[in-house]
PDB file of C-alpha atoms in Angstrom:
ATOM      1  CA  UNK U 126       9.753 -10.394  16.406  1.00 54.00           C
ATOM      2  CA  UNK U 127       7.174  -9.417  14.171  1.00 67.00           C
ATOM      3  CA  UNK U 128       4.012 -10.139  16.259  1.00 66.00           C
ATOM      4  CA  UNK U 129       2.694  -7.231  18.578  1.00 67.00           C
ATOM      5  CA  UNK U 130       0.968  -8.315  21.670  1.00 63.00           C
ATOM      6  CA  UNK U 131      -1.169  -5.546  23.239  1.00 62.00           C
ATOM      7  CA  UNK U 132      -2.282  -7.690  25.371  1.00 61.00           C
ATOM      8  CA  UNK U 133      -2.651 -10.826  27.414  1.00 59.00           C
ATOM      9  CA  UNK U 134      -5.535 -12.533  29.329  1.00 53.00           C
ATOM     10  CA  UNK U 135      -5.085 -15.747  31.857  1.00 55.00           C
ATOM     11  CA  UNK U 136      -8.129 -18.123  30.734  1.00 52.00           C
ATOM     12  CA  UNK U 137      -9.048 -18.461  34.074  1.00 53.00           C
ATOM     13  CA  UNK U 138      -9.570 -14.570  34.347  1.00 49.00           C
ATOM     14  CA  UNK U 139     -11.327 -14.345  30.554  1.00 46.00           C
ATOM     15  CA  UNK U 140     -13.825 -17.564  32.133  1.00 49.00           C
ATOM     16  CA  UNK U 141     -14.895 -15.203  35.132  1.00 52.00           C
ATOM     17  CA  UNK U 142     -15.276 -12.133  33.526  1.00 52.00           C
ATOM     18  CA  UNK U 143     -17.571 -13.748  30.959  1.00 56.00           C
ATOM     19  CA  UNK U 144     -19.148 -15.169  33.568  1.00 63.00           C
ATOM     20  CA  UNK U 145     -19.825 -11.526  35.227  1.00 66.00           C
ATOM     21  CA  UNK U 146     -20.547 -10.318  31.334  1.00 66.00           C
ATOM     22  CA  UNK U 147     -23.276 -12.410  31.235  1.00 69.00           C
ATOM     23  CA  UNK U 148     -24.445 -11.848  35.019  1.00 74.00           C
ATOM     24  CA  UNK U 149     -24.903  -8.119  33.873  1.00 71.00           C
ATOM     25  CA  UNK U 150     -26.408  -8.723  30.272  1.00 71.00           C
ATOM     26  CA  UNK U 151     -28.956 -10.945  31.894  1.00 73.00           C
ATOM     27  CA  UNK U 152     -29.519  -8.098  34.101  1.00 76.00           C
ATOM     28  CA  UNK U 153     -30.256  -5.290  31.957  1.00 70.00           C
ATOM     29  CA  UNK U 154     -32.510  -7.077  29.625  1.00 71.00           C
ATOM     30  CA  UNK U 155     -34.559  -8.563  32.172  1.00 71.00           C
ATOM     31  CA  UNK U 156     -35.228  -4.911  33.615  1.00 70.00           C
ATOM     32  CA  UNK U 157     -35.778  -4.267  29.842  1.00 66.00           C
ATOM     33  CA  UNK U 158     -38.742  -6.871  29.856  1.00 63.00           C
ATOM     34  CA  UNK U 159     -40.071  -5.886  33.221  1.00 62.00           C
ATOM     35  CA  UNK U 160     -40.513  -2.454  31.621  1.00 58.00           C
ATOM     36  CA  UNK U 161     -42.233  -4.209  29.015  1.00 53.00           C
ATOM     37  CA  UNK U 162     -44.205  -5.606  31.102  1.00 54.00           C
ATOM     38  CA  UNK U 163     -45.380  -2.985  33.211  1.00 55.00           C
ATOM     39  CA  UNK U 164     -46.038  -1.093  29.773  1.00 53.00           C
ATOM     40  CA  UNK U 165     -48.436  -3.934  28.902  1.00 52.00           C
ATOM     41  CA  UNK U 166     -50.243  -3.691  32.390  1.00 54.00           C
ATOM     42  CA  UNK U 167     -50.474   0.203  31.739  1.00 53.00           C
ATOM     43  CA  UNK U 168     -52.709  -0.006  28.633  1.00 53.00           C
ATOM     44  CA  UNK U 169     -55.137  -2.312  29.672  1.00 53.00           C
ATOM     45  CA  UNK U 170     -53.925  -5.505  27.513  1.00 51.00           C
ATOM     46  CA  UNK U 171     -54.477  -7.987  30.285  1.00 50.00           C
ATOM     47  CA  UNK U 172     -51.822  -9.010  33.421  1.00 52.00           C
ATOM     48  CA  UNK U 173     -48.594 -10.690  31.929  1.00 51.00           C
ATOM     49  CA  UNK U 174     -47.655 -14.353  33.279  1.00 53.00           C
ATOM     50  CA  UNK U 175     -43.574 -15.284  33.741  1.00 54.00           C
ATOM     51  CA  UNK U 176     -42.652 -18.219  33.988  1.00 53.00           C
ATOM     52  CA  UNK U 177     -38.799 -19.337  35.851  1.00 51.00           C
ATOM     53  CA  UNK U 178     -37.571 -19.213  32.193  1.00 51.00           C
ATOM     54  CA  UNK U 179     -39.184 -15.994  31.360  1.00 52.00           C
ATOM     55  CA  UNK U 180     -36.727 -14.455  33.411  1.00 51.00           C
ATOM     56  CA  UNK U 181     -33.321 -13.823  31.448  1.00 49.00           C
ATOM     57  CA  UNK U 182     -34.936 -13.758  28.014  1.00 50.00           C
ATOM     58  CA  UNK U 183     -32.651 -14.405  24.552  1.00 58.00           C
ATOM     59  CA  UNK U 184     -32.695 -11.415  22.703  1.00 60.00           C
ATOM     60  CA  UNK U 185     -31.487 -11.495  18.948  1.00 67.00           C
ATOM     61  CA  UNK U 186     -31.838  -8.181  18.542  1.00 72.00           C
ATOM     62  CA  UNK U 187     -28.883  -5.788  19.320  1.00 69.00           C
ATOM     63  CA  UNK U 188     -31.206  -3.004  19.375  1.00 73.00           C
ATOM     64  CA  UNK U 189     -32.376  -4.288  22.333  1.00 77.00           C
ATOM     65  CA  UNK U 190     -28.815  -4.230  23.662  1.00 79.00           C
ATOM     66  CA  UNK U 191     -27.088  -1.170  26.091  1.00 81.00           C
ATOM     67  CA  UNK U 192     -24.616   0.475  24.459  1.00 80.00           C
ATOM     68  CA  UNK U 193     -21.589  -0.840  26.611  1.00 80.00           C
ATOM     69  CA  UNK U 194     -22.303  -4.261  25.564  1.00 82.00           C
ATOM     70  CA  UNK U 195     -21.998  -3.459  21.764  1.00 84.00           C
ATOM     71  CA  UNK U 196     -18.649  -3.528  19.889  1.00 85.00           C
ATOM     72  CA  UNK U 197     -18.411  -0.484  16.891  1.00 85.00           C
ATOM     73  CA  UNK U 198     -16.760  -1.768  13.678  1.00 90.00           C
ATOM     74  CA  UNK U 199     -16.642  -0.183  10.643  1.00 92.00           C
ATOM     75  CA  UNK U 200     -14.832  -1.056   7.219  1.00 90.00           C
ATOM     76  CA  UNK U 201     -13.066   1.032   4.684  1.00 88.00           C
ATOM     77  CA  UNK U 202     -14.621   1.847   1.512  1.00 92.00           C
ATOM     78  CA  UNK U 203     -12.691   4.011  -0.236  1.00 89.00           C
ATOM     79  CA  UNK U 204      -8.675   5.688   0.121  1.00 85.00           C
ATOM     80  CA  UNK U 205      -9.047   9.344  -0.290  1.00 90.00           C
ATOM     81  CA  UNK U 206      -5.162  10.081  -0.377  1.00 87.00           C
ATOM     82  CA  UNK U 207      -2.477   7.657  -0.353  1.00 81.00           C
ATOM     83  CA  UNK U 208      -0.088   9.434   2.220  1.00 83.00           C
ATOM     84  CA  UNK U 209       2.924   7.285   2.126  1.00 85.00           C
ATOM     85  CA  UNK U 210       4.987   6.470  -0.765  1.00 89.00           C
ATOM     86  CA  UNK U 211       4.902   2.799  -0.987  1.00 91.00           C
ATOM     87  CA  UNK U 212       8.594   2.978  -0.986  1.00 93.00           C
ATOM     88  CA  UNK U 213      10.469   1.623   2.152  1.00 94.00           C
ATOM     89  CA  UNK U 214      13.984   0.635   3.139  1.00 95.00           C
ATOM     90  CA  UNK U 215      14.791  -3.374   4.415  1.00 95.00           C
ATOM     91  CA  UNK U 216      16.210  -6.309   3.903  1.00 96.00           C
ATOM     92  CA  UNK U 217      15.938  -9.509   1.385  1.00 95.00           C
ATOM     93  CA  UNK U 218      16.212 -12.891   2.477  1.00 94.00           C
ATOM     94  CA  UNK U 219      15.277 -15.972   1.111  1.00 94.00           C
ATOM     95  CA  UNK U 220      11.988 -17.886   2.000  1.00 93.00           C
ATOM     96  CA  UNK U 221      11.585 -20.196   5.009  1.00 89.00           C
ATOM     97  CA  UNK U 222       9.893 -22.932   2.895  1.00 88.00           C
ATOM     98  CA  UNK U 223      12.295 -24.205   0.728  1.00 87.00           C
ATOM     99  CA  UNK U 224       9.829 -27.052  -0.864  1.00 87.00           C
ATOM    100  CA  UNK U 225       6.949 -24.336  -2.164  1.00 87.00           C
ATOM    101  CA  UNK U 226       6.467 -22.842  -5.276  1.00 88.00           C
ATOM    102  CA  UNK U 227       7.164 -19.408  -3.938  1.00 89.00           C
ATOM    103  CA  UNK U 228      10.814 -20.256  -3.048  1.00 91.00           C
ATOM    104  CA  UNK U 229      11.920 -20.638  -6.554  1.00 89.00           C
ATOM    105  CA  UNK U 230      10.345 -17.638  -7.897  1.00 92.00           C
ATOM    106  CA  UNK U 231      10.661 -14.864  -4.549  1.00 94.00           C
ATOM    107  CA  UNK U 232      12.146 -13.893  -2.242  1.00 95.00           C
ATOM    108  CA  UNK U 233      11.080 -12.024   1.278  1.00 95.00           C
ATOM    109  CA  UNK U 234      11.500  -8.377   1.721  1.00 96.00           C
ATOM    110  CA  UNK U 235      11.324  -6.797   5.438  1.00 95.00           C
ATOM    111  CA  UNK U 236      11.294  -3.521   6.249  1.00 95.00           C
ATOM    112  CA  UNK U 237      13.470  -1.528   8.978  1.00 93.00           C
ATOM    113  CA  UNK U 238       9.699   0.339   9.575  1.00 92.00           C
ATOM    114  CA  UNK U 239       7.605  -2.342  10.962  1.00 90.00           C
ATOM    115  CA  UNK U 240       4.469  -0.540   9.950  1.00 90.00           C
ATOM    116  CA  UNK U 241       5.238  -1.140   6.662  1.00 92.00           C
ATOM    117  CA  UNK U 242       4.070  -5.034   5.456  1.00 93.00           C
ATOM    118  CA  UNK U 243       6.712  -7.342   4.414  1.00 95.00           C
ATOM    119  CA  UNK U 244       6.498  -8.219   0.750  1.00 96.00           C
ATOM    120  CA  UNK U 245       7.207 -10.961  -1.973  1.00 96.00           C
ATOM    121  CA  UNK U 246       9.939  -9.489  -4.329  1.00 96.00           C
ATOM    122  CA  UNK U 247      10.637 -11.315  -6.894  1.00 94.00           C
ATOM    123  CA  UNK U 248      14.520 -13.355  -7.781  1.00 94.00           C
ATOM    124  CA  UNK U 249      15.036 -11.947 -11.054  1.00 92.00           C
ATOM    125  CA  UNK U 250      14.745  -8.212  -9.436  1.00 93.00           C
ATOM    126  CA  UNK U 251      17.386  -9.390  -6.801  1.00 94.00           C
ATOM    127  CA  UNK U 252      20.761  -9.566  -7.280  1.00 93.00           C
ATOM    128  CA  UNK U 253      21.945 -12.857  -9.829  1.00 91.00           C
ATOM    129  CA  UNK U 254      23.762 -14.397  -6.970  1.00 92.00           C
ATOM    130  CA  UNK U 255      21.818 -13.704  -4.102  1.00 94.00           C
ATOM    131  CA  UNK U 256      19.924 -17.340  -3.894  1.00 91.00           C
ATOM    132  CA  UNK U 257      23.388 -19.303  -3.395  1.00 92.00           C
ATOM    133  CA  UNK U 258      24.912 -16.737  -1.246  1.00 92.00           C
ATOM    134  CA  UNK U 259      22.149 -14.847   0.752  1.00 93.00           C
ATOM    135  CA  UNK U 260      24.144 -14.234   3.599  1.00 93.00           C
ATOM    136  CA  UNK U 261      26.325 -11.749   1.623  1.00 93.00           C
ATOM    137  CA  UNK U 262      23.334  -9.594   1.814  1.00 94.00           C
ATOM    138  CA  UNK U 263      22.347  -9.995   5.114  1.00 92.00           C
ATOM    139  CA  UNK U 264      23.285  -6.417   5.944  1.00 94.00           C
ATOM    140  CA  UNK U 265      22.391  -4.528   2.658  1.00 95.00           C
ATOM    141  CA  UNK U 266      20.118  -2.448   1.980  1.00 95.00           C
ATOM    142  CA  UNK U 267      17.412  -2.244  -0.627  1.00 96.00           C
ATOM    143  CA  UNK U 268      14.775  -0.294  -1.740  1.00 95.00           C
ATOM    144  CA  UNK U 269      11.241  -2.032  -2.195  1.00 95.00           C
ATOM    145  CA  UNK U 270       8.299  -0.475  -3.268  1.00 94.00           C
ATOM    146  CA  UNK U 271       4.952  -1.858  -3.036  1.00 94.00           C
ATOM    147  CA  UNK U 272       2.821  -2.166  -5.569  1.00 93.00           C
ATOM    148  CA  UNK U 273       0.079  -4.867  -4.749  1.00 92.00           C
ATOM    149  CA  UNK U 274      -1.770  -6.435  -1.842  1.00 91.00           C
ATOM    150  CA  UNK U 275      -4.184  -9.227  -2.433  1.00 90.00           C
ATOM    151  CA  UNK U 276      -6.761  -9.830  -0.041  1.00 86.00           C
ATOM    152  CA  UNK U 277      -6.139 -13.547   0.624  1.00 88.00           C
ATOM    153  CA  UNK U 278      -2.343 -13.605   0.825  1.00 90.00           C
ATOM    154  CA  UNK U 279      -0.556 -12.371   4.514  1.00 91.00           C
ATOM    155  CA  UNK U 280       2.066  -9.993   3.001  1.00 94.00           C
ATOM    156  CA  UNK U 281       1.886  -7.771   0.392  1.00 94.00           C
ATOM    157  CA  UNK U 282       3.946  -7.740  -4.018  1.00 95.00           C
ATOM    158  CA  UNK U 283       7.013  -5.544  -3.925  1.00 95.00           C
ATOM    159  CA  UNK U 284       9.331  -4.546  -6.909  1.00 95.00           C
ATOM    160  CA  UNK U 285      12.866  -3.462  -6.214  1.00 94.00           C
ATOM    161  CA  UNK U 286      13.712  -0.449  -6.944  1.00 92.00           C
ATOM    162  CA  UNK U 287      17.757  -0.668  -5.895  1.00 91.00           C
ATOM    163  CA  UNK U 288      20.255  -1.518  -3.724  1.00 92.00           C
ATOM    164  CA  UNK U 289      21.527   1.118  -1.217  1.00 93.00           C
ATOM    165  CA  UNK U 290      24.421  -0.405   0.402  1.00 91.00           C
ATOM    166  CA  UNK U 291      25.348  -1.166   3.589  1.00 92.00           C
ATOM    167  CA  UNK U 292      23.253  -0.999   6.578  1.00 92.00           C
ATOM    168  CA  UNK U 293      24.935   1.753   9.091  1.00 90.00           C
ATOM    169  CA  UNK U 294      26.782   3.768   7.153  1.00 92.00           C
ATOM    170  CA  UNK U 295      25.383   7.645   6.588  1.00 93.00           C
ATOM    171  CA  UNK U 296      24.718   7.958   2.551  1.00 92.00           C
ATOM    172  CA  UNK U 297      22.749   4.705   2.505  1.00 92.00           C
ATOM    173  CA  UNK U 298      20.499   5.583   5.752  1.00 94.00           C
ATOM    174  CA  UNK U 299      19.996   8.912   4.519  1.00 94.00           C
ATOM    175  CA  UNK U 300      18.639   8.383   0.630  1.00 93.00           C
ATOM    176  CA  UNK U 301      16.825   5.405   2.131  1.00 93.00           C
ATOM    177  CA  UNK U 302      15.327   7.995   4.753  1.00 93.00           C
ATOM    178  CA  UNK U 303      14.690  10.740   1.970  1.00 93.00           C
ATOM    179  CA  UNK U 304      13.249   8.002  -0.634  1.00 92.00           C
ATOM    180  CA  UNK U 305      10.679   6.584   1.747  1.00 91.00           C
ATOM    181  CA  UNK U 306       9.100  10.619   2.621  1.00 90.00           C
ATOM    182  CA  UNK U 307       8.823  10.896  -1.216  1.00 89.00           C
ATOM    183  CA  UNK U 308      12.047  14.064  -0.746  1.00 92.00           C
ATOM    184  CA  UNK U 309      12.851  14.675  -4.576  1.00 90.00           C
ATOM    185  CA  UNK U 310      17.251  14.761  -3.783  1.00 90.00           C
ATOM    186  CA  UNK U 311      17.977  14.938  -7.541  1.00 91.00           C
ATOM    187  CA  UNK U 312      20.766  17.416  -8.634  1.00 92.00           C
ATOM    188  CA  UNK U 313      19.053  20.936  -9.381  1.00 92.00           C
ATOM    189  CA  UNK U 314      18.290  21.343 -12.936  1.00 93.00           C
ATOM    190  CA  UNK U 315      20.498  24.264 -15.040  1.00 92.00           C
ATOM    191  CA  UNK U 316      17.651  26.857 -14.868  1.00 92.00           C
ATOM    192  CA  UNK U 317      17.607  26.761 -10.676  1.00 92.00           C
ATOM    193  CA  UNK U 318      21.599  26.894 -11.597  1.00 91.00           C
ATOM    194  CA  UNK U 319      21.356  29.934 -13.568  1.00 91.00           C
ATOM    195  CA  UNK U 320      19.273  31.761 -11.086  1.00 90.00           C
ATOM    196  CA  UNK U 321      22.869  32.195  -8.910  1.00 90.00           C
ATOM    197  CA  UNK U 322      26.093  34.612  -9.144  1.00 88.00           C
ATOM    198  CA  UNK U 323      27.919  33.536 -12.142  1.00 87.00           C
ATOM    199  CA  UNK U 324      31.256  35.279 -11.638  1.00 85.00           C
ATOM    200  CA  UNK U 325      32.821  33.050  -9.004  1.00 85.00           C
ATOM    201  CA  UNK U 326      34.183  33.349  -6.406  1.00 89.00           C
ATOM    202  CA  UNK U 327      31.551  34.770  -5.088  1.00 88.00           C
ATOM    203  CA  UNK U 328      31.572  37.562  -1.980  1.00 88.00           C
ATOM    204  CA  UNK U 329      29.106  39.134  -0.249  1.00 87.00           C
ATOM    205  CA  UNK U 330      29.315  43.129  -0.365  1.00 88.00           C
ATOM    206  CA  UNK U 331      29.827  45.637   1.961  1.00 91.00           C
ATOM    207  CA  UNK U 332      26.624  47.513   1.743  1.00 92.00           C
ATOM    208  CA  UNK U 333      25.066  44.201   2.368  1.00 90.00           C
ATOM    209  CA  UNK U 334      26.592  43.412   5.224  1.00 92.00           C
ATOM    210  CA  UNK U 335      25.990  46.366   6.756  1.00 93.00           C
ATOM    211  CA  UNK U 336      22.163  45.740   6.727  1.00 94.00           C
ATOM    212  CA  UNK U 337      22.474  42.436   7.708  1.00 92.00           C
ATOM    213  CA  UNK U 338      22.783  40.634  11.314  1.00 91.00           C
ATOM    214  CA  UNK U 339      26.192  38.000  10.513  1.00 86.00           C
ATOM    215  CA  UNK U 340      25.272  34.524  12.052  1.00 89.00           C
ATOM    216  CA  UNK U 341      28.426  33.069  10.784  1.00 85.00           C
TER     217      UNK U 341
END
């Protein structure tokens, strides 16, 4: 469920459209060298000789290359701004492998947001009795957040932050929702509570009403 196929080729299809790849390569740099050639014949260097093998040349240069036969890349060299917040909702389960190394010291973390990487967490952050009875946690939820990715290893080092509860119900979802945009939801702090009408309960006035349009 984790694997995204965007897209799928029959081998018998890939073999001919090679085949035609090739057919149009050979193409272009042969007119390539038959410019060549003609440029040759234009200065006065002396008549150019082909020979049957002359005619679809190997070229090691891409230079040489059209455009719509090269592939851009490009590679990352440096993160500007980390946008997200390494924090992200999921689940914790234990590892498939039960004979490694890795299943006596982590466990697996998967995200609900499948653009974020699953991670190793490690045991001692999960709960004390969640090795011998994983399935009572099958539907928590927990709050990872990632804090390491090594080049040579297919998912990323998570730390848990806590555990939400259970998967479904609103308060969970929502400070799972709120903690993964990076929304500070902390109670306001006394000098945002001093800033409102003290003598409670509070009404609004007449003359204030009056200049105002009542959406209530």
């Amino acid at each position: 469920p984790d694997v995204i196929i965007e897209a799928q080729f029959d081998d018998n299809d890939a073999e001919h459209g090679q085949d035609h790849l090739q057919d149009l390569l050979a193409e272009d740099i042969k007119k390539l060298s038959l410019d060549t050639g003609e440029k040759v014949k234009a200065a006065g260097i002396g008549g150019v000789h082909k020979t049957k093998q002359d005619d679809v040349p190997k070229v090691n240069d891409s230079k040489l290359l059209p455009d719509k036969f090269l592939q851009r890349t490009a590679k990352v060299v440096y993160i500007l701004e980390k946008k997200h917040s390494r924090a992200a909702t999921g689940f914790i389960k234990l590892l498939a492998d039960k004979n490694s190394e890795l299943f006596k010291k982590c466990a697996m973390f998967s995200p609900v947001d499948h653009r974020v990487p699953r991670a190793y967490v490690s045991l001692a952050d999960c709960p004390s009795d969640f090795p011998s009875r994983p399935e009572d946690y099958s539907n928590t939820l927990f709050i990872c957040r990632i804090v390491d990715w090594k080049e040579d290893s297919n998912f990323a080092t998570g730390q848990m932050a806590k555990s939400l509860g259970q998967a479904g119900e609103i308060e969970p979802e929502t400070e799972g929702i709120l903690t993964e945009y990076g929304v500070d939801f902390s109670d306001f702090s006394s000098e945002v509570l001093e800033c409102l009408p003290q003598n409670l309960p509070w009404v609004i006035s007449s003359e204030e009403l009056a200049k105002r349009r009542d959406l209530r």
